[in-house]
PDB file of C-alpha atoms in Angstrom:
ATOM      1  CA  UNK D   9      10.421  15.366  -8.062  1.00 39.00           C
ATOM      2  CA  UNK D  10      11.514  17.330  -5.266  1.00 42.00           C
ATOM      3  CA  UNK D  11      12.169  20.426  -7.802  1.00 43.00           C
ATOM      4  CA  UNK D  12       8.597  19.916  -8.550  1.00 44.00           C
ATOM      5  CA  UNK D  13       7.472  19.969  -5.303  1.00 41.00           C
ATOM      6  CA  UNK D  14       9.127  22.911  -4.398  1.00 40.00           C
ATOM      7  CA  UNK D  15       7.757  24.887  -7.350  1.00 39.00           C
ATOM      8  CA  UNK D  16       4.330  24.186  -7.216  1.00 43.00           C
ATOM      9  CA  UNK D  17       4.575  24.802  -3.211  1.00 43.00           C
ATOM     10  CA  UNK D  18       6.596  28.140  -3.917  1.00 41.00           C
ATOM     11  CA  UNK D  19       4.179  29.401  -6.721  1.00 47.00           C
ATOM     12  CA  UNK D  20       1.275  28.733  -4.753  1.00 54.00           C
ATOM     13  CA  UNK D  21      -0.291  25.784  -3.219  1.00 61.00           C
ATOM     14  CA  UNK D  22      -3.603  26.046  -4.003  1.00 60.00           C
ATOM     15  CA  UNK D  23      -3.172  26.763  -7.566  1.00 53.00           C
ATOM     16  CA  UNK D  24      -5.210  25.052  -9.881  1.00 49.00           C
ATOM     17  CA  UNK D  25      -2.768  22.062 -11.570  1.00 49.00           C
ATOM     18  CA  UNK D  26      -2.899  21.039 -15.353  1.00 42.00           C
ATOM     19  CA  UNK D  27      -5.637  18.404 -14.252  1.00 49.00           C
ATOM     20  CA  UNK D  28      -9.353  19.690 -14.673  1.00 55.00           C
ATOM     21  CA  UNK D  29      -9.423  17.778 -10.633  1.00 72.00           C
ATOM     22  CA  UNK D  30     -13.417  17.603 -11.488  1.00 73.00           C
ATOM     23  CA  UNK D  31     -12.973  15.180 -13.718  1.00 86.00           C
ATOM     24  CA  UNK D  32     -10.145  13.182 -11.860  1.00 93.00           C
ATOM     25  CA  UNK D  33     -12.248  13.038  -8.092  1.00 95.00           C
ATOM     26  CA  UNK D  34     -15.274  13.480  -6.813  1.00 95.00           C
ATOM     27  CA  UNK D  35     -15.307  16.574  -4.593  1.00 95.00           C
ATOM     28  CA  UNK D  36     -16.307  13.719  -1.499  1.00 97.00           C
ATOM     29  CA  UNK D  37     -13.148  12.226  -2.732  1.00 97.00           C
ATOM     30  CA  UNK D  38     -11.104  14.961  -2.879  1.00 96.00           C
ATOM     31  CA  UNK D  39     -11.951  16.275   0.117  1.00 97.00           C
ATOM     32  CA  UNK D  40     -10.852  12.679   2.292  1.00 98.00           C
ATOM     33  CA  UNK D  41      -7.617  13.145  -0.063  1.00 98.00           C
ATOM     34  CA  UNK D  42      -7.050  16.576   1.253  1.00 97.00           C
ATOM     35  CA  UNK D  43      -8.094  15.753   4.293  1.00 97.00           C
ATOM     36  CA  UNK D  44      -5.225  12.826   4.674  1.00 98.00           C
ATOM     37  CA  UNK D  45      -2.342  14.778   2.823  1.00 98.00           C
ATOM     38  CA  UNK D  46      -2.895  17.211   5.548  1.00 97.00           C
ATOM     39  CA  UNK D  47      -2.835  14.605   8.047  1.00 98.00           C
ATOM     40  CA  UNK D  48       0.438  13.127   6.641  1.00 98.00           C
ATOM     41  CA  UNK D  49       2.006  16.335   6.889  1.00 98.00           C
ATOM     42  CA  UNK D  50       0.776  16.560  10.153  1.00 97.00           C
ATOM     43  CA  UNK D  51       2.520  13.506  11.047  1.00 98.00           C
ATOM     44  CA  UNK D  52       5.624  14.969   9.305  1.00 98.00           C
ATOM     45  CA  UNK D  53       5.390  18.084  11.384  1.00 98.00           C
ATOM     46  CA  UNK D  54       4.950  16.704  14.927  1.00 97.00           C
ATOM     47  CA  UNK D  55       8.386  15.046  14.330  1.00 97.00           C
ATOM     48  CA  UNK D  56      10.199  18.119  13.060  1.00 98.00           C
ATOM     49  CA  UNK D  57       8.636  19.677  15.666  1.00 98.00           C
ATOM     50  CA  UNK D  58       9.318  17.583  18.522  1.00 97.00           C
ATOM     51  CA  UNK D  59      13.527  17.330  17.393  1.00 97.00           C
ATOM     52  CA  UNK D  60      12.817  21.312  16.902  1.00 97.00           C
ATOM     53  CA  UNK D  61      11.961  21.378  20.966  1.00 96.00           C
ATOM     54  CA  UNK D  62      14.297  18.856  21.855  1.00 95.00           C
ATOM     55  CA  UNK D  63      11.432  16.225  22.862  1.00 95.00           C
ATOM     56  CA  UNK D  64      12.636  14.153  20.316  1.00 94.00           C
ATOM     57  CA  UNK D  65      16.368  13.431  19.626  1.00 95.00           C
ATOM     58  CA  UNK D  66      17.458  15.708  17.312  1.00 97.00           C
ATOM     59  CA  UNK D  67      18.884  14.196  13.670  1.00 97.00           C
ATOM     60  CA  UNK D  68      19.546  16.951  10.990  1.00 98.00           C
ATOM     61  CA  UNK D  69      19.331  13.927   8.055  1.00 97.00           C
ATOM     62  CA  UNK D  70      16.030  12.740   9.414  1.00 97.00           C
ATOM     63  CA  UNK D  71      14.564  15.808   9.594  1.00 98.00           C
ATOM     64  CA  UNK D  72      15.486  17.173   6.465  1.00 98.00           C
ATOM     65  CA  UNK D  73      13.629  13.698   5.314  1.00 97.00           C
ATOM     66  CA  UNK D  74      11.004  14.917   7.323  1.00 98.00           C
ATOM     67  CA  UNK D  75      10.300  18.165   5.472  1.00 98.00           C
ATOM     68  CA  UNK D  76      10.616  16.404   2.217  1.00 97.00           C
ATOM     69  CA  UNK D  77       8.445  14.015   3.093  1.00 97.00           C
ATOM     70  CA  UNK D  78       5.333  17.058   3.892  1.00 98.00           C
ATOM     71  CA  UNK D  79       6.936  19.098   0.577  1.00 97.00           C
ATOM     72  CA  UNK D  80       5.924  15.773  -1.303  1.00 97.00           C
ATOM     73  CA  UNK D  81       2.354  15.840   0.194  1.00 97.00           C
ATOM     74  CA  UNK D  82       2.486  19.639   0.026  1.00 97.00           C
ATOM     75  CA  UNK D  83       2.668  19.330  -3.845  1.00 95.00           C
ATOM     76  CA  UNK D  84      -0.387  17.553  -3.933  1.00 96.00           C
ATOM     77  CA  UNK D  85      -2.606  19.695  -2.492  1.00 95.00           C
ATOM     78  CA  UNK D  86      -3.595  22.153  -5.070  1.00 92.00           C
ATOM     79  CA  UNK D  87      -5.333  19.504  -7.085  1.00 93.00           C
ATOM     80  CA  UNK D  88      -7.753  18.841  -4.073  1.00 95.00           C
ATOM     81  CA  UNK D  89      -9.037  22.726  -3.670  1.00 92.00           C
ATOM     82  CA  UNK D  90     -11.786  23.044  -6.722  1.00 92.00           C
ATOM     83  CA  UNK D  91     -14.621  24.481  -6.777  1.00 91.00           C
ATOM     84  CA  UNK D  92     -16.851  21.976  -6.342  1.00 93.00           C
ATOM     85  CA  UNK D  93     -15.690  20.695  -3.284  1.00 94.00           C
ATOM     86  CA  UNK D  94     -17.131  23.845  -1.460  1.00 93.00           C
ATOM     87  CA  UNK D  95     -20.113  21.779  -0.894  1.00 93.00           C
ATOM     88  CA  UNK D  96     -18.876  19.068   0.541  1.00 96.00           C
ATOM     89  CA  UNK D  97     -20.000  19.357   4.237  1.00 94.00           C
ATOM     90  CA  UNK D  98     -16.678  16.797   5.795  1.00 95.00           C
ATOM     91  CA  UNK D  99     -14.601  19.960   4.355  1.00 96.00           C
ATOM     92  CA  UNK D 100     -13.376  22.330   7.191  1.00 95.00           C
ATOM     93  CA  UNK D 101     -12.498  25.271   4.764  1.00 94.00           C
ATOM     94  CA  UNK D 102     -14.640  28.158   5.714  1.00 94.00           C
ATOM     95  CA  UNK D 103     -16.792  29.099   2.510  1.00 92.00           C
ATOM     96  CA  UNK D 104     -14.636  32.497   3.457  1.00 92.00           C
ATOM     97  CA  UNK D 105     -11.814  30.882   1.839  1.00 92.00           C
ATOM     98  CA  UNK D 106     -13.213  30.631  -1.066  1.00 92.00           C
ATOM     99  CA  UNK D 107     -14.795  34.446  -1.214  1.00 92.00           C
ATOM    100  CA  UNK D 108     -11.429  35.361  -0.776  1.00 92.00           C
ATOM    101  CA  UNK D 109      -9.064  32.985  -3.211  1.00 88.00           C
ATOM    102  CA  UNK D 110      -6.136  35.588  -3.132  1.00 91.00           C
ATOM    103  CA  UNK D 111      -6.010  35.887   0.571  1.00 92.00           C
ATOM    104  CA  UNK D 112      -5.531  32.491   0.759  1.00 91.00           C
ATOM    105  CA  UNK D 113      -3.252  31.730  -2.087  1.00 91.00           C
ATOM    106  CA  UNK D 114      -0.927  34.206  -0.333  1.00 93.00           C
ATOM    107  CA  UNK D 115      -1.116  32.270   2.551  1.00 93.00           C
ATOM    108  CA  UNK D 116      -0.438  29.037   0.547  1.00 93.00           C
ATOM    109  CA  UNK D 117       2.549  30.964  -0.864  1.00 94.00           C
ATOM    110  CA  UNK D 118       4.040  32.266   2.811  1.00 95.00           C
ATOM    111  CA  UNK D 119       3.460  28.032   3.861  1.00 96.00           C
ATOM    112  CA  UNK D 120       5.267  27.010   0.787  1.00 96.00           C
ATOM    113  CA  UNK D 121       8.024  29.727   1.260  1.00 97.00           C
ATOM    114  CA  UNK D 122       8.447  28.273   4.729  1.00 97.00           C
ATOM    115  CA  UNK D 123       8.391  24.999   4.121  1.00 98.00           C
ATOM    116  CA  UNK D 124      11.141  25.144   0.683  1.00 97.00           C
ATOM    117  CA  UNK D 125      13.210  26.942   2.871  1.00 98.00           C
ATOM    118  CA  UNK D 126      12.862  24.633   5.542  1.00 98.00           C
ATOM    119  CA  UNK D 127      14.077  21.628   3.230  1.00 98.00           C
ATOM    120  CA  UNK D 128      16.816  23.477   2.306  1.00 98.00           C
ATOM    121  CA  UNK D 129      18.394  24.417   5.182  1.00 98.00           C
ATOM    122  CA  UNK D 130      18.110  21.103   6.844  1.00 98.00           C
ATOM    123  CA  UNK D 131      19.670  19.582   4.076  1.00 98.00           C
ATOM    124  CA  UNK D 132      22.885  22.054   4.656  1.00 98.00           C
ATOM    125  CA  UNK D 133      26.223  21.077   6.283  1.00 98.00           C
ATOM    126  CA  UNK D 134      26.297  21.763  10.377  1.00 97.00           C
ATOM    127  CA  UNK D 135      22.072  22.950  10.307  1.00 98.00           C
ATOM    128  CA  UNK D 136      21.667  22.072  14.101  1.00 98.00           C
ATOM    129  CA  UNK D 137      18.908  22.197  16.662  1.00 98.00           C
ATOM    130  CA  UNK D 138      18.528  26.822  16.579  1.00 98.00           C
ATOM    131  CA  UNK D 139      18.321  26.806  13.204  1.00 98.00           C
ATOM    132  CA  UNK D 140      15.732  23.581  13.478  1.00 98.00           C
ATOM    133  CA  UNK D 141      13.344  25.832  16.175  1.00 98.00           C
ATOM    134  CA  UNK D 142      13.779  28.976  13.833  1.00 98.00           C
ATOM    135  CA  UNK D 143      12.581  27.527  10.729  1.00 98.00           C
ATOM    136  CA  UNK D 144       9.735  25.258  12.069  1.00 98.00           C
ATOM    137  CA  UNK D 145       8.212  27.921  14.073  1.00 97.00           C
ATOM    138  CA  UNK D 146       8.849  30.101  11.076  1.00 97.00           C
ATOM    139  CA  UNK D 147       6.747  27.692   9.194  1.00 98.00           C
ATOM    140  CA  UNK D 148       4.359  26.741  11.407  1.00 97.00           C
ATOM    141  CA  UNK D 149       3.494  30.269  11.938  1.00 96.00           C
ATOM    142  CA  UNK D 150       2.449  29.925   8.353  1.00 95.00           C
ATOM    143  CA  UNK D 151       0.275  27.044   9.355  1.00 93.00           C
ATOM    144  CA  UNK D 152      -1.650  28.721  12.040  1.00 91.00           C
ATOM    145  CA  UNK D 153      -2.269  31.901   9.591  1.00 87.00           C
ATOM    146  CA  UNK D 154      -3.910  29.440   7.293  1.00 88.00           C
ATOM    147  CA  UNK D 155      -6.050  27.877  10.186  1.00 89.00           C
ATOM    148  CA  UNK D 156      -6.828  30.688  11.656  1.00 90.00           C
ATOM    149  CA  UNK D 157      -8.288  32.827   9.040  1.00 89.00           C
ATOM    150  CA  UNK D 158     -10.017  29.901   6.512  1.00 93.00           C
ATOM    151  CA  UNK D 159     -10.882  26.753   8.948  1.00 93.00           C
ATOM    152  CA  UNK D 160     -13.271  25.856  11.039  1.00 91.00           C
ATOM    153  CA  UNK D 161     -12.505  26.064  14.698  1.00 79.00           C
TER     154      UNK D 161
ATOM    155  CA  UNK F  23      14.206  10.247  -2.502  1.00 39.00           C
ATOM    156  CA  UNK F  24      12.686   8.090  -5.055  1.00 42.00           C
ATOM    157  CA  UNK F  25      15.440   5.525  -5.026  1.00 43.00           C
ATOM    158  CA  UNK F  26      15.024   5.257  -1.080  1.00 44.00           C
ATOM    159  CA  UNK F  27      11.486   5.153  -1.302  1.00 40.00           C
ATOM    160  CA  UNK F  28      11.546   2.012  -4.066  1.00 40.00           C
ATOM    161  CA  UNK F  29      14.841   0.490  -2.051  1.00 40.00           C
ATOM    162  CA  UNK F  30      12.303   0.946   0.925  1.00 43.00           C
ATOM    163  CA  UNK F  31       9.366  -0.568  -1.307  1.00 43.00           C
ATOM    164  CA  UNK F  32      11.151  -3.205  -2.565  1.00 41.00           C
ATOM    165  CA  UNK F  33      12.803  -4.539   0.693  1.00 47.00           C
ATOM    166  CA  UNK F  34       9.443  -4.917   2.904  1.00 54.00           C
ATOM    167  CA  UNK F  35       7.107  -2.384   3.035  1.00 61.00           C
ATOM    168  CA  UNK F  36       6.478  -3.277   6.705  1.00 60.00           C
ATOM    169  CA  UNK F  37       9.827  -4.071   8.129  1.00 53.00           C
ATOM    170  CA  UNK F  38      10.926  -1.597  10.762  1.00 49.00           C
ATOM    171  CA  UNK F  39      12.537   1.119   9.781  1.00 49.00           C
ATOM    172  CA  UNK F  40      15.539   2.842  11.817  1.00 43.00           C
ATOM    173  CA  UNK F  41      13.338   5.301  13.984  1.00 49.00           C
ATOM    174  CA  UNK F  42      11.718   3.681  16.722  1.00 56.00           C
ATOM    175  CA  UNK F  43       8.399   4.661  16.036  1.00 72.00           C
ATOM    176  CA  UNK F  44       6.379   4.235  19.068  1.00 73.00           C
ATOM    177  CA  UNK F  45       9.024   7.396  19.898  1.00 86.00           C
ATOM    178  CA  UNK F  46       7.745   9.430  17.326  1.00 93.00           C
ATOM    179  CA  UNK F  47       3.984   8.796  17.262  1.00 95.00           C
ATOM    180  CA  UNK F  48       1.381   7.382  19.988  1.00 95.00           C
ATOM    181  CA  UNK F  49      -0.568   4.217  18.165  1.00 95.00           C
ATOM    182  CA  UNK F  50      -3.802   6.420  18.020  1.00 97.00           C
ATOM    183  CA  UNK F  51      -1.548   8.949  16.014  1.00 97.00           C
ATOM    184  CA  UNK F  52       0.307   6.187  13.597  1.00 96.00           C
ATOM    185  CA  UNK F  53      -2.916   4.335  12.853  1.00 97.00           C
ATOM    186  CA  UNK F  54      -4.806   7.877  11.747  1.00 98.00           C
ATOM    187  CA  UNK F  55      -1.660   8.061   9.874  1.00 98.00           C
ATOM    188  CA  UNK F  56      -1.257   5.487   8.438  1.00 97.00           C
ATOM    189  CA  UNK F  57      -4.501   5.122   7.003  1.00 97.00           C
ATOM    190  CA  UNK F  58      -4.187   8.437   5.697  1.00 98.00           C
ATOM    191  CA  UNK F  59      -1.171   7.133   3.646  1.00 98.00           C
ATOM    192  CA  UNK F  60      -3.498   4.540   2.110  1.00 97.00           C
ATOM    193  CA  UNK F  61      -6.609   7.662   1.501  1.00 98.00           C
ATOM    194  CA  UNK F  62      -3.452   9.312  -0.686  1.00 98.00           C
ATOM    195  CA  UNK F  63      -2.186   6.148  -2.009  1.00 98.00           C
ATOM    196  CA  UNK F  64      -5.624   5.201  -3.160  1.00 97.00           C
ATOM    197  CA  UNK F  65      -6.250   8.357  -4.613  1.00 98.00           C
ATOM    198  CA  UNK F  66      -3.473   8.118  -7.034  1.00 98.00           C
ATOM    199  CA  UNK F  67      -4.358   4.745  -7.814  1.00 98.00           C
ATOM    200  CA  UNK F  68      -7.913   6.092  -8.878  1.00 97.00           C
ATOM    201  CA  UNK F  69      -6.420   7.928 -11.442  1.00 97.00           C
ATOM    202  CA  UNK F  70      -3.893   5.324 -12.626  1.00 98.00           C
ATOM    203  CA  UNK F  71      -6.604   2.766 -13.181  1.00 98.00           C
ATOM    204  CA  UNK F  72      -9.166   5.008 -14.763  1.00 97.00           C
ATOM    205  CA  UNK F  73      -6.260   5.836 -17.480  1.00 97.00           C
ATOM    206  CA  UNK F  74      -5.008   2.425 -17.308  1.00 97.00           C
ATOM    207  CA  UNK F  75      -8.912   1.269 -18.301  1.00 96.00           C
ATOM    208  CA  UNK F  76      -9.537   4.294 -19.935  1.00 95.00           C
ATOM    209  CA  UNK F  77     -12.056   6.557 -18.203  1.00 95.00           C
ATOM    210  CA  UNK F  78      -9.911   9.025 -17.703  1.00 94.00           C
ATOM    211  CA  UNK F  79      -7.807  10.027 -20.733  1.00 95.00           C
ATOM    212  CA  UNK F  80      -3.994   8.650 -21.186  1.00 97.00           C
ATOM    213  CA  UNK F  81      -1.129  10.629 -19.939  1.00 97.00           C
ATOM    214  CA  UNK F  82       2.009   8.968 -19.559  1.00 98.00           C
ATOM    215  CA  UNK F  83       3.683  11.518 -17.561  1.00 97.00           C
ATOM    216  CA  UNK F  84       0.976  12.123 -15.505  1.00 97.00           C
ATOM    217  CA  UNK F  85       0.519   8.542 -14.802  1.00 98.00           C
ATOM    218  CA  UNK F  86       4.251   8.344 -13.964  1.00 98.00           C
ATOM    219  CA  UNK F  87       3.880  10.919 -11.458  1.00 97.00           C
ATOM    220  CA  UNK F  88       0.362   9.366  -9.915  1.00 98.00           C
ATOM    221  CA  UNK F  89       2.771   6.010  -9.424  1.00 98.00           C
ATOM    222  CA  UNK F  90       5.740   8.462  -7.740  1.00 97.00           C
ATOM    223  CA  UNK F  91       3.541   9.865  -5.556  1.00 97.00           C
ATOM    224  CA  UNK F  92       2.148   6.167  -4.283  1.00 98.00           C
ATOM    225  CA  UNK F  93       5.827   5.613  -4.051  1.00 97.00           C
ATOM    226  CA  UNK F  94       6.285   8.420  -2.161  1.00 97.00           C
ATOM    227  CA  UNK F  95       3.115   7.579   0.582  1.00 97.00           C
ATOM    228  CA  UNK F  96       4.459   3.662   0.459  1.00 97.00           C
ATOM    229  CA  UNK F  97       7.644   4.547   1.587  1.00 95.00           C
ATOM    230  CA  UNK F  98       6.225   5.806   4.780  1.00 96.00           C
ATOM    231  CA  UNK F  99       4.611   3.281   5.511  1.00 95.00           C
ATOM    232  CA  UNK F 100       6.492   0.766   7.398  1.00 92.00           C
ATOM    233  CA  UNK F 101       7.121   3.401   9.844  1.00 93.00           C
ATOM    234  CA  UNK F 102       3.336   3.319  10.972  1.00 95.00           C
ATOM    235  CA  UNK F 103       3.566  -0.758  11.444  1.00 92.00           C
ATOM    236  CA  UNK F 104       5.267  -0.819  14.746  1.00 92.00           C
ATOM    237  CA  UNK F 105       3.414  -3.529  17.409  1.00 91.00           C
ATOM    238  CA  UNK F 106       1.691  -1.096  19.789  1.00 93.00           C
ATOM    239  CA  UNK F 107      -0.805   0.227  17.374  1.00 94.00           C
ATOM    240  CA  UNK F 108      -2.142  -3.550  17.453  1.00 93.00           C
ATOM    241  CA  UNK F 109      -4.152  -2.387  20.228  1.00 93.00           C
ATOM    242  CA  UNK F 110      -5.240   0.406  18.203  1.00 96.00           C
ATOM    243  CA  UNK F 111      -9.536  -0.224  17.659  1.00 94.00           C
ATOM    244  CA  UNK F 112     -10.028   1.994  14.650  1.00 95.00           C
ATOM    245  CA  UNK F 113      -7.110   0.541  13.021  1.00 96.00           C
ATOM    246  CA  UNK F 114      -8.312  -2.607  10.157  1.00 95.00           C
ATOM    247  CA  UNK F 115      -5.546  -4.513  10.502  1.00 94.00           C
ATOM    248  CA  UNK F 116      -6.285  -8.475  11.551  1.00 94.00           C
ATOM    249  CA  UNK F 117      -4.517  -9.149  14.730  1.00 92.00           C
ATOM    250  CA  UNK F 118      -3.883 -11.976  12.097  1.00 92.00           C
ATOM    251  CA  UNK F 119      -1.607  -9.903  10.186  1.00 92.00           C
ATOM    252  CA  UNK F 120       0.738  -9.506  13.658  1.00 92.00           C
ATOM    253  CA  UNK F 121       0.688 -13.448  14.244  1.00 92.00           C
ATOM    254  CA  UNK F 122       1.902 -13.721  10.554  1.00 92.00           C
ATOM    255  CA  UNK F 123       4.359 -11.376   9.817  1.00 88.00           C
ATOM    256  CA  UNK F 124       6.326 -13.329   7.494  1.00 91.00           C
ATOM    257  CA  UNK F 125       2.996 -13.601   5.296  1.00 92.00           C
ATOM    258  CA  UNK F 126       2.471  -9.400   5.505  1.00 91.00           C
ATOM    259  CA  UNK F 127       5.847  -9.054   4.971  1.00 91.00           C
ATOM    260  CA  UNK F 128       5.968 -11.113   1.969  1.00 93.00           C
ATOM    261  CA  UNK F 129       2.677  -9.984   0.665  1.00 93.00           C
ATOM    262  CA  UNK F 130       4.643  -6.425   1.255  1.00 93.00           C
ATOM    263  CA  UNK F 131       7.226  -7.078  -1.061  1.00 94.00           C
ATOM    264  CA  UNK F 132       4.667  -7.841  -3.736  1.00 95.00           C
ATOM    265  CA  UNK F 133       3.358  -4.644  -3.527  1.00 96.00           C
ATOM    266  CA  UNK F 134       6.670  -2.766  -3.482  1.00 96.00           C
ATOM    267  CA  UNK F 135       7.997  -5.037  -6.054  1.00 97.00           C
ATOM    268  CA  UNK F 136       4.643  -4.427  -8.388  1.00 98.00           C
ATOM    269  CA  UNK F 137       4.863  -0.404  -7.580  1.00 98.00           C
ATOM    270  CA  UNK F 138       8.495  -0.137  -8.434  1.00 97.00           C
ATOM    271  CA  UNK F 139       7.657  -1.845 -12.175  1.00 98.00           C
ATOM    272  CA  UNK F 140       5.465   0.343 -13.056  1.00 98.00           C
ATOM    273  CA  UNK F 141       6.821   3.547 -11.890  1.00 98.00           C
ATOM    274  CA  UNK F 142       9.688   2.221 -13.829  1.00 98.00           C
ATOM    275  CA  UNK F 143       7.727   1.274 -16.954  1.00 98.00           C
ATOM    276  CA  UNK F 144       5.788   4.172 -16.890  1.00 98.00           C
ATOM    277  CA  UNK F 145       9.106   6.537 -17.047  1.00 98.00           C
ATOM    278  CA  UNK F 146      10.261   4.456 -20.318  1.00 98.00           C
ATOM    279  CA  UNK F 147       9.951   5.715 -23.804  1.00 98.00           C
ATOM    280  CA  UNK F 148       6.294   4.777 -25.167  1.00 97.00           C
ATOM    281  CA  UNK F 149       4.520   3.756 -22.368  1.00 98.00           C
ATOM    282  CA  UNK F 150       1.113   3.354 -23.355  1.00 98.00           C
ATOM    283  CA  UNK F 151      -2.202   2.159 -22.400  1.00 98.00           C
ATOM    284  CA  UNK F 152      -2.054  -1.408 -22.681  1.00 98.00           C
ATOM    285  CA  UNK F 153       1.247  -1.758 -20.635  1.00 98.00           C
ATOM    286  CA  UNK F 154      -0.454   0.414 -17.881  1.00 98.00           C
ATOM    287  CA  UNK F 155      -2.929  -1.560 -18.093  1.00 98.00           C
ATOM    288  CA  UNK F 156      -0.521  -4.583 -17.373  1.00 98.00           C
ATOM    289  CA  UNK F 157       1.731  -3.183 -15.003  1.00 98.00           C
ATOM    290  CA  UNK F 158      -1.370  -1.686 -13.085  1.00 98.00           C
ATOM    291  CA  UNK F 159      -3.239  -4.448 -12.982  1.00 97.00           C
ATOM    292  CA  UNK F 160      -0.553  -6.391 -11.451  1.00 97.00           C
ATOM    293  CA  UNK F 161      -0.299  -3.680  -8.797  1.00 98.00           C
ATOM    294  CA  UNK F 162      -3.775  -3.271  -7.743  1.00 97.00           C
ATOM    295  CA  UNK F 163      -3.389  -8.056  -7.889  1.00 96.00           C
ATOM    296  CA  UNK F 164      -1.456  -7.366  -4.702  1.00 95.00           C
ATOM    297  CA  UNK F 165      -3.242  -4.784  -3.084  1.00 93.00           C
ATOM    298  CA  UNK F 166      -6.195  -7.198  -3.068  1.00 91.00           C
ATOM    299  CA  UNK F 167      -3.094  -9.494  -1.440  1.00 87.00           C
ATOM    300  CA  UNK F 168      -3.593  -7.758   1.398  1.00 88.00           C
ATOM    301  CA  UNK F 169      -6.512  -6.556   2.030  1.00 90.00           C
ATOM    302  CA  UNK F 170      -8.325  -9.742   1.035  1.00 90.00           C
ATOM    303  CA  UNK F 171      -5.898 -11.304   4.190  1.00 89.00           C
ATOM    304  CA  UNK F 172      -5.023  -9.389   6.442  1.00 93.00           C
ATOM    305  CA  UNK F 173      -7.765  -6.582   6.736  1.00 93.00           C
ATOM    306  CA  UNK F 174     -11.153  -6.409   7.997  1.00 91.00           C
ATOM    307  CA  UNK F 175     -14.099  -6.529   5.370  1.00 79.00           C
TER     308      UNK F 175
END
């Protein structure tokens, strides 16, 4: 599973899957399931972030748990981005995004990049609070360059 | 992973878990979250029944992963159950559901117990469509559990 993960983050996360996604969700649908993977990961992140920064105690097993946990919702995401949902006015993807598929997959690949590497070195012996606050803000950086260029506000 | 998650499944999907949440996440934040744990959970359930009924065309492996992934969103989920989000007004819960733990709790464990069946089952050698449509069935039985108890509407 988390192999899986891992590869579909690292080869691109908004690759289309082996599911024609049309035919599996509505694009409404698949946009509130986009909408609360990223919002799971979000929930994922303020904790790695927070033991990152020392606002939370730090605990190298739980946040290596941590980063599985948004590399498991990670995975999911590609099957949420097809075409169809580009009409879907909830969606906060900038029709931009869409103009410009390969710009964004390479952003998708940087965030997955981030985020395998992230997993593995919090699951290595001694990985302490530094390394934490290097590879967070490593991968949140990949975040915010997602954000930034393809989302509203 | 998946072993914690079920272990986690199968012991109580709402007993505490060994964070103190209201640490990690304000209510507001655990309630958004937690419902978006459900949006993903219900997504993959989407697809399980309409392959399980027969809308959407039978894949056993794909079905097995659909029930890993709920497995994976479940496992989270006690984490979000902590008794400050009670206050919480855009959370569904029934303050009914906090004055009867033992009842959630119990109702809990028939969800984690029906989950872990039939991500087992659906990993087994000639899984087909009338034992998804079992072991399904019996899963979505206890969602209904729930929701017809402890949630509003």
């Amino acid at each position: 599973m988390l192999k899986k993960a891992l590869m579909v983050a690292a080869t691109g996360l908004f690759a289309s899957s082996v599911f024609a996604q049309a035919d599996l969700f509505k694009p409404e649908d698949a946009v509130k399931y986009r909408q609360s993977l990223y919002q799971v990961m979000a929930a994922q992140a303020g904790v790695i972030g927070g033991m990152a920064k020392g606002d939370i105690d730090f605990d190298a097993a739980a946040l290596h748990q941590r980063a599985i946990n948004m590399s498991n919702a990670a995975s999911l995401l590609g099957e949420t981005y097809f075409p169809e949902t580009r009409e879907v006015k909830e969606s906060n993807l900038l029709p931009k995004a869409w103009d410009d598929m390969e710009g964004m997959q390479a952003k998708g690949k940087d965030f997955g990049d981030a985020l395998k590497n992230l997993v593995q070195v919090s699951g290595e012996e001694g990985f302490d609070q530094a390394q934490a606050r290097q590879a967070a803000g490593q991968l949140f950086k990949t975040c915010k360059g997602c954000h930034d260029n393809y989302r509203k506000d």
